[in-house]
Amino acid sequence: MMKKLLFTALSVIVVNAQLFAQQSVELAPTPPMGWNTWNTFQTNIDEPLLKGMVDAYISSGMRDAGYIYFVLDDGWMTMERDSNGQLVADPKKFPNGMKAFADYVHSKGMKFGIYNCAGTKTCAGYPGTRGHEYEDARLYASWGVDYLKYDWCNTDSLNAREAYITMSMALKATGRPIVFSLCEWGNHQPWLWAKGVGQLYRTTGDIYAGFDKNLSKGTWTALSVLSILDKQVNIRQYAGPGHWNDPDMLEVGNGMSFIEDRAHFSLWCMLAAPLMAGNDLRKMSDQTKSILTNKDAIAIDQDPLGVEGFRYSSADSLETWIRPLSNGDLAVCFLNRSVQPINVSYDWATHVIQDKISNTDVDFTKITYKLHDLWTKKDVGTTKKAFKQSIASHDVVLLRLSK
Ligand code: GLA
């Protein structure tokens, strides 16, 4: 009898785990793409500004390029819950309420995301969700929320895995499919436990629009593109359809050079990173637009195989990143980390690409690939000949190799 009960309980757990993993894949078969308020506006958000942003999202071609989520980060609510313990959208910022704004986003063919925090307060000091998980989840579902970013400030001794599982269960209990974005900065190695809990999990602290140097903010350090990149190296085996490593949102268009922005975007595509833009879409330059809406680069990011790229080699500030793609294609990204230009001369015949995670085994002496440069949009020969090019400081060459 005891054995039978135990067997039944274990079966329920296994079936539930499989079901959650399956739901996760359906919610995010490829890394989520969207736009988030934080990197440009912090808590200075309101309905008129954001309606303008929704309109620019569409007129700029972002939605057509595949970006779908429109996410409000910290700062959307009042400083206190109401007398029933409910969160309230700040009536000065959102005079028509949050449901009306969510409806606006949906009416434009996009999905709506919102933010809160596992702690007692959000990072900016607004009411956190601790102890209110189920009622907050119900409220979001009633507004039509499709995506929740869930932060990790003011959590004291909370157990991260338990706190995120609680919120995940609360979201599931609403019956509404809601993408769950874990944002505990990689402190508790979410890649080891968050598969099936949420669909993306931050792997590092906050990014800022700097390419190679971190920036001290007093009590914390904002991370550069390269320093975030280096933190991704040993965790690629934990990412895949429905569970993505999240190296933080994009800073494209927020102050780095065009070349650095292009490198940042290329590398995030190599990493199968969620692509959450964070620039002012109303004022986006043509150069910024050409990066964010580069369909060939986005196709690398969104490749259905869902295998994260890896650093194949690194020498004298020149790195080669490789990402196995569906149909046996490969993405190759040469990155110049230095402040000087570098001449790359890459003789494919002397390289064998082996990757256990994707069962990739490519010997260029036995198979020939065509090379297509995804930024110049030109065919640049085949793997029969060495690839030779000068790469500017902080720039990349992003190639798609196809048979
Ligand atoms: C943390 C997160 C950021 C942003 C802010 C909001 O720092 O990591 O991405 O959400 O909080 O306060």
Coordinates of C-alpha atoms in Angstrom, one line a residue, residues 54-381:
V54 CA 4.1 51.4 -28.9
D55 CA 3.4 53.4 -32.1
A56 CA 7.1 53.8 -32.8
Y57 CA 7.6 50.0 -32.1
I58 CA 5.4 49.4 -35.1
S59 CA 6.3 52.2 -37.5
S60 CA 10.0 51.5 -37.0
G61 CA 9.6 47.9 -38.2
M62 CA 10.5 46.4 -34.8
R63 CA 7.3 44.3 -34.6
D64 CA 7.7 43.1 -38.1
A65 CA 11.3 42.1 -37.4
G66 CA 10.0 39.7 -34.7
Y67 CA 9.9 41.8 -31.5
I68 CA 6.6 41.1 -29.8
Y69 CA 6.7 41.9 -26.0
F70 CA 6.2 45.4 -24.7
V71 CA 7.4 45.3 -21.1
L72 CA 7.0 47.8 -18.3
D73 CA 9.8 47.6 -15.8
D74 CA 10.0 49.1 -12.3
G75 CA 8.0 52.2 -11.5
W76 CA 4.5 51.5 -12.8
M77 CA 2.7 51.3 -9.4
T78 CA 1.8 53.5 -6.4
M79 CA 4.1 53.4 -3.4
E80 CA 1.6 51.3 -1.3
R81 CA -0.9 48.6 -2.0
D82 CA -4.6 49.6 -1.6
S83 CA -6.7 48.7 1.5
N84 CA -7.4 45.2 0.0
G85 CA -3.7 44.5 -0.4
Q86 CA -3.9 44.9 -4.2
L87 CA -1.2 46.5 -6.3
V88 CA -2.4 49.8 -8.0
A89 CA -1.1 51.2 -11.2
D90 CA 0.0 54.8 -10.4
P91 CA -3.1 56.9 -11.5
K92 CA -0.8 59.9 -12.3
K93 CA 1.2 57.8 -14.7
F94 CA -1.7 55.5 -16.0
P95 CA -4.9 57.6 -15.5
N96 CA -6.9 55.0 -17.5
G97 CA -5.6 52.1 -15.5
M98 CA -3.3 49.2 -16.5
K99 CA -5.9 47.1 -18.2
A100 CA -6.6 49.9 -20.7
F101 CA -2.9 50.2 -21.5
A102 CA -2.6 46.4 -21.9
D103 CA -5.6 46.5 -24.2
Y104 CA -3.8 49.2 -26.3
V105 CA -0.7 47.1 -26.6
H106 CA -2.8 44.0 -27.6
S107 CA -4.8 46.1 -30.1
K108 CA -1.5 46.7 -31.9
G109 CA -0.7 43.0 -32.2
M110 CA 1.8 42.9 -29.4
K111 CA 2.1 41.2 -26.1
F112 CA 2.2 43.0 -22.7
G113 CA 4.7 42.5 -20.0
I114 CA 5.1 43.9 -16.5
Y115 CA 7.6 43.8 -13.6
N116 CA 7.7 43.1 -9.9
C117 CA 10.1 41.6 -7.4
A118 CA 10.3 38.6 -5.1
G119 CA 11.2 40.8 -2.1
T120 CA 9.2 43.1 0.1
K121 CA 9.9 46.0 -2.2
T122 CA 11.1 46.4 -5.8
C123 CA 14.6 47.7 -6.4
A124 CA 13.2 51.2 -6.9
G125 CA 11.2 50.9 -3.6
Y126 CA 7.7 50.1 -4.8
P127 CA 5.6 47.3 -3.2
G128 CA 7.2 43.9 -3.8
T129 CA 5.2 40.6 -4.2
R130 CA 6.5 38.7 -1.2
G131 CA 3.5 37.1 0.5
H132 CA 1.1 38.3 -2.3
E133 CA 2.2 35.9 -5.0
Y134 CA -1.2 34.4 -5.9
E135 CA -3.2 37.7 -5.7
D136 CA -0.6 39.5 -7.8
A137 CA -0.6 36.8 -10.4
R138 CA -4.4 36.9 -10.5
L139 CA -4.4 40.7 -11.0
Y140 CA -1.8 40.5 -13.8
A141 CA -3.9 37.8 -15.5
S142 CA -7.0 40.0 -15.2
W143 CA -5.2 42.8 -17.0
G144 CA -4.1 40.5 -19.8
V145 CA -0.4 40.3 -18.8
D146 CA 1.6 38.0 -21.0
Y147 CA 5.1 38.3 -19.5
L148 CA 6.4 38.9 -16.0
K149 CA 9.9 40.0 -15.1
Y150 CA 10.5 39.1 -11.5
D151 CA 13.4 40.8 -9.7
W152 CA 15.4 40.0 -6.6
C153 CA 15.8 43.1 -4.4
N154 CA 14.9 43.2 -0.7
T155 CA 14.7 39.5 -0.4
D156 CA 16.7 39.1 2.9
S157 CA 17.0 35.4 3.6
L158 CA 14.5 34.2 1.0
N159 CA 15.5 31.0 -0.8
A160 CA 15.7 31.9 -4.5
R161 CA 14.6 28.6 -5.9
E162 CA 11.6 28.4 -3.6
A163 CA 10.6 32.0 -4.2
Y164 CA 10.7 31.7 -8.0
I165 CA 8.9 28.3 -7.8
T166 CA 6.1 29.9 -5.7
M167 CA 5.6 32.7 -8.2
S168 CA 5.8 30.3 -11.1
M169 CA 3.0 28.2 -9.5
A170 CA 0.9 31.3 -8.9
L171 CA 1.2 32.3 -12.6
K172 CA 0.3 28.8 -13.7
A173 CA -2.7 28.8 -11.4
T174 CA -4.1 31.7 -13.3
G175 CA -4.6 29.5 -16.3
R176 CA -3.2 32.3 -18.5
P177 CA 0.0 31.6 -20.4
I178 CA 2.5 34.1 -19.0
V179 CA 6.2 34.1 -19.8
F180 CA 8.2 34.2 -16.5
S181 CA 11.5 36.0 -16.6
L182 CA 13.7 35.4 -13.6
C183 CA 15.9 38.3 -12.6
E184 CA 18.0 37.2 -9.7
W185 CA 21.2 38.2 -11.5
G186 CA 22.7 34.7 -11.6
N187 CA 23.4 34.8 -7.8
H188 CA 21.9 31.4 -7.2
Q189 CA 22.8 29.7 -10.5
P190 CA 19.3 29.6 -11.9
W191 CA 20.5 27.7 -14.9
L192 CA 20.7 24.7 -12.6
W193 CA 17.1 24.8 -11.4
A194 CA 15.0 27.2 -13.4
K195 CA 14.1 25.0 -16.4
G196 CA 10.3 24.5 -16.1
V197 CA 10.1 27.3 -13.5
G198 CA 10.5 30.2 -16.0
Q199 CA 11.5 30.6 -19.6
L200 CA 14.5 32.9 -19.2
Y201 CA 16.8 33.7 -16.3
R202 CA 19.3 36.4 -15.9
T203 CA 22.8 35.1 -15.6
T204 CA 24.5 38.3 -14.4
G205 CA 24.1 41.7 -12.7
D206 CA 22.9 44.7 -14.7
I207 CA 24.3 45.7 -18.1
Y208 CA 25.1 49.3 -19.0
A209 CA 25.9 50.9 -22.4
G210 CA 29.7 50.3 -22.1
F211 CA 31.7 47.8 -24.2
D212 CA 34.8 46.8 -22.4
K213 CA 34.9 48.4 -18.9
N214 CA 32.6 47.9 -15.9
L215 CA 31.2 51.0 -14.2
S216 CA 31.1 51.5 -10.5
K217 CA 27.8 52.8 -9.2
G218 CA 28.9 52.9 -5.6
T219 CA 27.0 50.0 -4.0
W220 CA 27.0 47.9 -7.2
T221 CA 28.9 47.6 -10.5
A222 CA 27.2 48.0 -13.9
L223 CA 28.7 45.4 -16.3
S224 CA 30.1 45.9 -19.8
V225 CA 29.2 43.9 -22.8
L226 CA 32.5 42.0 -22.7
S227 CA 32.4 41.3 -19.0
I228 CA 28.8 39.8 -19.4
L229 CA 30.0 37.8 -22.4
D230 CA 32.8 36.2 -20.4
K231 CA 30.3 35.1 -17.7
Q232 CA 28.4 33.0 -20.3
V233 CA 31.2 30.7 -21.2
N234 CA 30.5 27.7 -19.0
I235 CA 26.7 27.7 -18.9
R236 CA 25.6 27.1 -22.4
Q237 CA 24.7 23.5 -21.8
Y238 CA 21.8 24.7 -19.6
A239 CA 20.0 26.7 -22.3
G240 CA 17.6 25.4 -24.9
P241 CA 14.0 25.7 -26.1
G242 CA 11.8 27.0 -23.2
H243 CA 14.7 27.8 -20.9
W244 CA 17.1 30.5 -22.0
N245 CA 20.2 32.1 -20.3
D246 CA 19.5 35.8 -20.2
P247 CA 22.7 38.0 -20.3
D248 CA 20.5 41.1 -19.8
M249 CA 18.7 43.5 -22.1
L250 CA 20.1 45.2 -25.1
E251 CA 21.9 48.5 -24.9
V252 CA 21.9 49.0 -28.7
G253 CA 21.3 52.7 -29.4
N254 CA 22.0 53.8 -25.9
G255 CA 25.5 55.4 -26.2
M256 CA 28.0 52.9 -27.5
S257 CA 29.5 53.4 -31.0
F258 CA 27.7 51.9 -34.0
I259 CA 30.4 49.2 -34.2
E260 CA 30.2 48.3 -30.6
D261 CA 26.4 48.2 -30.8
R262 CA 26.7 45.8 -33.8
A263 CA 29.2 43.6 -31.9
H264 CA 26.9 43.6 -28.8
F265 CA 23.9 42.5 -30.9
S266 CA 25.9 39.9 -32.8
L267 CA 27.2 38.3 -29.6
W268 CA 23.8 38.2 -28.0
C269 CA 22.5 36.4 -31.2
M270 CA 25.4 33.9 -30.9
L271 CA 24.4 33.4 -27.2
A272 CA 20.7 32.6 -28.1
A273 CA 20.0 35.5 -25.7
P274 CA 16.5 37.0 -25.3
L275 CA 16.5 40.2 -27.4
M276 CA 14.9 42.9 -25.3
A277 CA 15.7 46.3 -26.8
G278 CA 15.9 49.2 -24.4
N279 CA 16.4 52.3 -26.5
D280 CA 14.1 55.2 -27.2
L281 CA 12.3 53.8 -30.3
R282 CA 10.9 57.2 -31.2
K283 CA 14.3 58.6 -31.7
M284 CA 16.1 55.6 -33.1
S285 CA 18.8 56.4 -35.8
D286 CA 18.9 54.5 -39.1
Q287 CA 22.1 52.8 -37.9
T288 CA 20.5 51.6 -34.7
K289 CA 17.4 50.4 -36.6
S290 CA 19.7 48.6 -39.1
I291 CA 21.2 46.6 -36.2
L292 CA 18.0 45.8 -34.2
T293 CA 16.1 44.8 -37.3
N294 CA 18.8 42.8 -39.1
K295 CA 16.7 39.8 -40.1
D296 CA 19.7 37.6 -40.8
A297 CA 21.3 38.2 -37.4
I298 CA 17.9 37.7 -35.7
A299 CA 17.5 34.4 -37.6
I300 CA 20.7 33.3 -35.8
D301 CA 19.3 34.3 -32.5
Q302 CA 16.0 32.6 -33.2
D303 CA 17.4 29.5 -34.8
P304 CA 15.0 26.6 -33.9
L305 CA 17.7 24.2 -32.8
G306 CA 18.1 26.5 -29.8
V307 CA 21.8 25.6 -29.2
E308 CA 23.8 28.4 -27.5
G309 CA 27.1 29.3 -29.2
F310 CA 30.5 28.8 -27.7
R311 CA 33.9 30.5 -27.7
Y312 CA 35.9 28.2 -30.0
S313 CA 39.2 30.1 -29.7
S314 CA 40.7 33.1 -28.1
A315 CA 44.2 34.5 -28.9
D316 CA 45.6 38.0 -28.9
S317 CA 42.3 39.7 -28.4
L318 CA 40.7 37.9 -31.3
E319 CA 37.9 35.5 -30.4
T320 CA 36.1 33.1 -32.6
W321 CA 32.6 32.2 -31.5
I322 CA 30.6 29.3 -33.1
R323 CA 27.0 28.5 -33.0
P324 CA 25.6 25.3 -34.5
L325 CA 22.3 25.9 -36.3
S326 CA 19.5 23.9 -37.7
N327 CA 20.0 22.1 -41.0
G328 CA 23.7 21.7 -40.2
D329 CA 24.5 25.4 -40.8
L330 CA 26.9 27.3 -38.5
A331 CA 27.2 30.9 -37.3
V332 CA 30.7 32.1 -36.9
C333 CA 31.5 35.4 -35.2
F334 CA 35.0 36.9 -35.1
L335 CA 35.3 39.4 -32.3
N336 CA 38.1 42.0 -31.9
R337 CA 38.3 42.9 -28.2
S338 CA 41.3 45.1 -28.5
V339 CA 41.6 48.9 -29.2
Q340 CA 43.6 48.2 -32.4
P341 CA 42.4 46.7 -35.7
I342 CA 43.2 43.1 -36.1
N343 CA 43.8 41.2 -39.3
V344 CA 42.0 37.9 -39.2
S345 CA 43.3 35.1 -41.5
Y346 CA 41.2 32.0 -40.8
D347 CA 42.2 28.8 -42.6
W348 CA 39.1 26.6 -42.2
A349 CA 41.0 23.5 -43.3
T350 CA 43.1 23.6 -40.1
H351 CA 40.0 23.6 -37.9
V352 CA 37.7 20.9 -36.8
I353 CA 34.5 22.0 -35.1
Q354 CA 33.2 19.5 -32.5
D355 CA 30.4 20.1 -30.1
K356 CA 28.8 17.3 -28.0
I357 CA 25.7 19.3 -27.1
S358 CA 24.6 19.6 -30.7
N359 CA 26.3 16.5 -32.0
T360 CA 28.3 18.7 -34.4
D361 CA 31.4 17.4 -36.0
V362 CA 32.7 19.4 -38.9
D363 CA 35.9 18.8 -40.7
F364 CA 36.4 21.5 -43.3
T365 CA 38.7 19.4 -45.3
K366 CA 35.8 17.0 -45.9
I367 CA 32.9 19.4 -46.4
T368 CA 32.7 22.9 -47.9
Y369 CA 30.4 25.7 -46.7
K370 CA 29.4 28.9 -48.4
L371 CA 30.1 32.1 -46.3
H372 CA 27.6 34.9 -46.1
D373 CA 28.5 38.1 -44.1
L374 CA 25.4 39.1 -42.2
W375 CA 26.3 42.8 -41.8
T376 CA 27.6 43.6 -45.3
K377 CA 25.0 41.1 -46.7
K378 CA 27.6 39.8 -49.2
D379 CA 28.7 36.3 -50.1
V380 CA 32.3 36.1 -49.1
G381 CA 33.6 32.8 -50.6

